[in-house]
Short mmCIF file of C-alpha atoms in Angstrom, two decimals:
data_model
loop_
_atom_site.label_atom_id
_atom_site.label_comp_id
_atom_site.label_asym_id
_atom_site.label_seq_id
_atom_site.Cartn_x
_atom_site.Cartn_y
_atom_site.Cartn_z
CA MET G 30 230.03 38.24 124.98
CA LEU G 31 229.63 38.03 121.23
CA LYS G 32 226.52 39.74 119.92
CA GLN G 33 225.34 41.53 116.81
CA ILE G 34 226.90 44.88 116.01
CA GLY G 35 224.43 47.75 116.51
CA ARG G 36 222.68 48.61 113.28
CA THR G 37 222.88 52.27 112.30
CA THR G 38 222.46 54.10 109.02
CA HIS G 39 225.71 54.44 107.07
CA SER G 40 226.12 56.70 104.07
CA ASN G 41 229.14 54.72 102.90
CA ALA G 42 227.92 51.57 101.09
CA VAL G 43 231.16 49.71 101.77
CA CYS G 44 230.88 50.31 105.51
CA GLY G 45 227.27 49.19 105.41
CA ASN G 46 228.43 45.95 103.80
CA LEU G 47 230.95 45.47 106.60
CA VAL G 48 228.19 45.52 109.18
CA VAL G 49 225.99 43.18 107.15
CA HIS G 50 228.75 40.59 106.64
CA ALA G 51 230.01 40.91 110.22
CA ASN G 52 226.56 40.35 111.66
CA SER G 53 225.89 37.41 109.34
CA ALA G 54 229.13 35.78 110.48
CA ILE G 55 228.25 36.50 114.11
CA ASP G 56 224.82 34.91 113.62
CA SER G 57 226.46 31.76 112.27
CA ALA G 58 228.89 31.51 115.18
CA LEU G 59 226.12 32.00 117.76
CA HIS G 60 223.94 29.41 116.01
CA ASP G 61 226.86 26.99 115.99
CA ASP G 62 227.28 27.54 119.75
CA ILE G 63 223.75 26.24 120.26
CA LEU G 64 224.33 23.30 117.91
CA VAL G 65 227.55 22.25 119.63
CA GLY G 66 225.79 22.37 123.00
CA ARG G 67 223.06 20.11 121.66
CA VAL G 68 225.64 17.72 120.18
CA VAL G 69 227.51 17.43 123.49
CA ALA G 70 224.31 16.84 125.46
CA ARG G 71 223.07 14.19 122.99
CA LEU G 72 226.38 12.33 122.93
CA ARG G 73 226.34 12.16 126.71
CA ASP G 74 222.88 10.62 127.00
CA ILE G 75 222.62 8.43 123.89
CA ASP G 76 222.53 4.66 124.40
CA LEU G 77 224.27 2.97 121.49
CA GLU G 78 224.39 -0.49 123.04
CA ASN G 79 221.23 -1.46 124.92
CA ASN G 80 218.33 0.46 123.40
CA ALA G 81 217.76 0.19 119.66
CA LEU G 82 215.09 2.89 119.66
CA SER G 83 217.33 5.36 121.51
CA LYS G 84 220.21 4.50 119.20
CA ARG G 85 218.20 5.00 116.01
CA GLY G 86 216.65 8.27 117.14
CA GLY G 87 219.88 9.58 118.65
CA LEU G 88 221.97 8.85 115.58
CA SER G 89 219.36 10.44 113.35
CA GLU G 90 219.42 13.58 115.48
CA LEU G 91 223.22 13.67 115.58
CA ASN G 92 223.46 13.28 111.81
CA GLY G 93 221.09 16.21 111.41
CA LEU G 94 223.10 18.31 113.86
CA ALA G 95 226.35 17.46 112.08
CA GLY G 96 224.94 18.57 108.75
CA GLU G 97 223.54 21.77 110.19
CA LEU G 98 226.78 22.54 112.03
CA ASN G 99 228.86 22.03 108.90
CA ASP G 100 226.52 24.13 106.74
CA GLU G 101 226.27 26.98 109.25
CA SER G 102 230.00 27.19 109.92
CA LEU G 103 230.73 27.22 106.18
CA ARG G 104 228.22 30.01 105.73
CA GLY G 105 229.88 31.98 108.52
CA GLU G 106 233.36 31.44 107.12
CA SER G 107 232.09 32.66 103.76
CA GLU G 108 230.74 35.82 105.42
CA VAL G 109 234.10 36.48 107.08
CA LYS G 110 235.73 36.19 103.64
CA ARG G 111 233.20 38.65 102.21
CA LEU G 112 233.85 40.97 105.15
CA ARG G 113 237.55 41.06 104.32
CA GLU G 114 236.84 41.59 100.63
CA ALA G 115 234.44 44.45 101.34
CA ALA G 116 237.02 46.12 103.59
CA GLU G 117 239.71 45.91 100.93
CA ARG G 118 237.64 47.40 98.10
CA LYS G 119 238.52 50.84 96.83
CA GLY G 120 236.89 53.46 99.03
CA GLY G 121 236.63 51.20 102.07
CA PRO G 122 238.47 51.69 105.35
CA GLY G 123 240.78 48.76 104.68
CA LEU G 124 241.73 46.11 107.19
CA ASN G 125 242.43 48.29 110.22
CA SER G 126 243.84 46.69 113.34
CA ASP G 127 240.47 46.14 115.00
CA LEU G 128 238.86 44.76 111.85
CA ARG G 129 241.77 42.39 111.30
CA THR G 130 241.63 41.14 114.89
CA PHE G 131 237.84 40.81 114.75
CA SER G 132 237.81 38.86 111.48
CA ASP G 133 240.72 36.63 112.54
CA ALA G 134 239.09 35.79 115.86
CA LEU G 135 235.62 35.20 114.42
CA GLY G 136 237.05 33.18 111.56
CA GLY G 137 238.99 31.12 114.11
CA ALA G 138 235.82 30.38 116.09
CA LEU G 139 233.93 29.34 112.97
CA GLY G 140 236.84 27.20 111.82
CA ARG G 141 236.90 25.36 115.15
CA GLN G 142 233.15 24.83 114.97
CA HIS G 143 233.50 23.50 111.44
CA ARG G 144 236.17 21.06 112.60
CA ILE G 145 233.87 19.80 115.36
CA GLY G 146 231.18 19.23 112.74
CA ILE G 147 233.59 17.28 110.53
CA ASP G 148 234.82 15.16 113.44
CA LEU G 149 231.25 14.43 114.49
CA SER G 150 230.43 13.32 110.93
CA ASN G 151 233.52 11.09 110.89
CA PHE G 152 232.55 9.56 114.23
CA LEU G 153 229.03 8.78 113.00
CA ALA G 154 230.44 7.30 109.79
CA TYR G 155 232.73 5.09 111.88
CA LEU G 156 229.75 3.84 113.91
CA ASP G 157 227.88 3.04 110.67
CA TYR G 158 230.88 1.15 109.31
CA ARG G 159 231.29 -0.68 112.60
CA ASP G 160 227.65 -1.79 112.54
CA MET G 161 227.84 -2.93 108.91
CA ARG G 162 231.02 -4.85 109.62
CA GLU G 163 229.40 -6.63 112.54
CA MET G 164 226.25 -7.45 110.55
CA SER G 165 228.22 -8.92 107.64
CA ARG G 166 230.55 -11.00 109.81
CA PRO G 167 229.75 -14.72 110.26
CA THR G 168 228.72 -15.57 113.79
CA ASP G 169 231.70 -17.89 114.24
CA SER G 170 234.28 -15.50 112.79
CA PRO G 171 237.45 -14.83 114.83
CA GLN G 172 236.45 -11.22 115.40
CA ARG G 173 233.09 -12.19 116.84
CA ARG G 174 234.89 -14.55 119.17
CA GLY G 175 237.18 -11.70 120.18
CA VAL G 176 240.17 -13.03 118.21
CA GLY G 177 241.87 -11.56 115.18
CA THR G 178 242.75 -8.11 113.94
CA ASP G 179 240.56 -5.04 113.81
CA PRO G 180 240.87 -3.41 110.36
CA PHE G 181 240.82 -0.04 112.06
CA GLY G 182 243.79 -0.91 114.24
CA SER G 183 244.24 -0.08 117.90
CA ASN G 184 244.25 3.68 117.28
CA GLY G 185 240.92 3.73 115.44
CA PHE G 186 242.37 4.28 111.98
CA PRO G 187 242.67 1.76 109.12
CA SER G 188 245.73 -0.46 108.97
CA ALA G 189 247.76 -0.41 105.77
CA SER G 190 246.69 -3.93 104.77
CA ALA G 191 242.96 -3.46 105.37
CA PRO G 192 240.33 -1.93 103.05
CA THR G 193 240.01 1.76 103.81
CA PRO G 194 236.59 2.70 105.21
CA GLN G 195 235.27 6.24 105.26
CA PRO G 196 236.51 7.48 107.70
CA GLY G 197 238.12 6.44 111.01
CA THR G 198 237.79 8.08 114.40
CA PRO G 199 240.20 8.61 117.30
CA TYR G 200 237.39 7.98 119.79
CA SER G 201 237.46 4.22 119.13
CA ILE G 202 240.24 3.87 121.70
CA ALA G 203 237.61 4.51 124.38
CA GLY G 204 236.27 1.00 123.78
CA THR G 205 232.52 0.49 123.64
CA PRO G 206 230.21 2.68 121.51
CA ASN G 207 228.76 4.41 124.60
CA ARG G 208 232.24 5.20 125.89
CA MET G 209 233.22 6.48 122.45
CA ALA G 210 230.23 8.82 122.47
CA VAL G 211 231.18 10.16 125.90
CA ALA G 212 234.80 10.62 124.75
CA ALA G 213 233.58 12.61 121.76
CA ALA G 214 231.35 14.73 124.01
CA VAL G 215 234.25 15.50 126.36
CA ASP G 216 236.51 16.41 123.42
CA PHE G 217 233.94 18.68 121.79
CA ALA G 218 233.16 20.43 125.09
CA ALA G 219 236.87 21.07 125.70
CA ARG G 220 237.35 22.43 122.19
CA ASN G 221 234.30 24.64 122.60
CA ALA G 222 236.18 26.49 125.34
CA ASP G 223 238.63 27.63 122.66
CA VAL G 224 235.69 28.69 120.49
CA GLN G 225 234.39 30.82 123.34
CA GLY G 226 237.81 32.40 123.72
CA ASP G 227 237.88 33.35 120.04
CA GLU G 228 234.36 34.76 120.27
CA ALA G 229 235.26 36.83 123.33
CA ARG G 230 238.23 38.32 121.47
CA ALA G 231 236.04 39.09 118.46
CA ALA G 232 233.47 40.77 120.73
CA GLU G 233 236.13 43.10 122.16
CA HIS G 234 236.86 44.47 118.68
CA SER G 235 233.48 44.18 116.97
CA GLU G 236 232.27 47.77 117.28
CA ALA G 237 235.67 49.31 116.59
CA ALA G 238 236.07 47.04 113.55
CA VAL G 239 233.39 48.98 111.66
CA SER G 240 233.79 52.38 113.31
CA GLY G 241 234.36 55.47 111.18
CA CYS G 242 231.77 54.41 108.61
CA THR G 243 230.18 57.79 107.99
#
């Protein structure tokens, strides 16, 4: 299980920096774990079709979670970069095998979390575009009667001849907004299993990654 590296006093400033950056990156990954869990739970219980109050509150919460997830994962990725830079400075231990494995695994977890945040943002943007399109469409338009082409196409992405919205989503193939939300929740939960695998690998090498800092 991924957890903070034990804090001890190091006489070598470079090694001390390794611990600081490693723990900051670990903090970001663990925080993202909580955020992804909240995203999955909210997507599973939100009602985007029958309850306007639930929809408004749920989308507001999901937008906040998406922003926080993106910000936190970027912060963690930045800390992994600083960890590598600190290790490579003159006088540091360099990227030993454990440190390389640790930073690669933790960076992989944070990258996956960042991707989930981006895909969540894209999904929410698609829902916004979908709502605006419906609101601006005349009541007797072909699309409202279930006839005509969807500018996003059958795969959820814009067709070449249609104006390009920002952005599309693969979850539109699920059909209704509620089904799309469940599809997104299932996808994010499955991808989170890979995040947990990366974190477990990072945990195996965390202490050894900064050992020898005396």
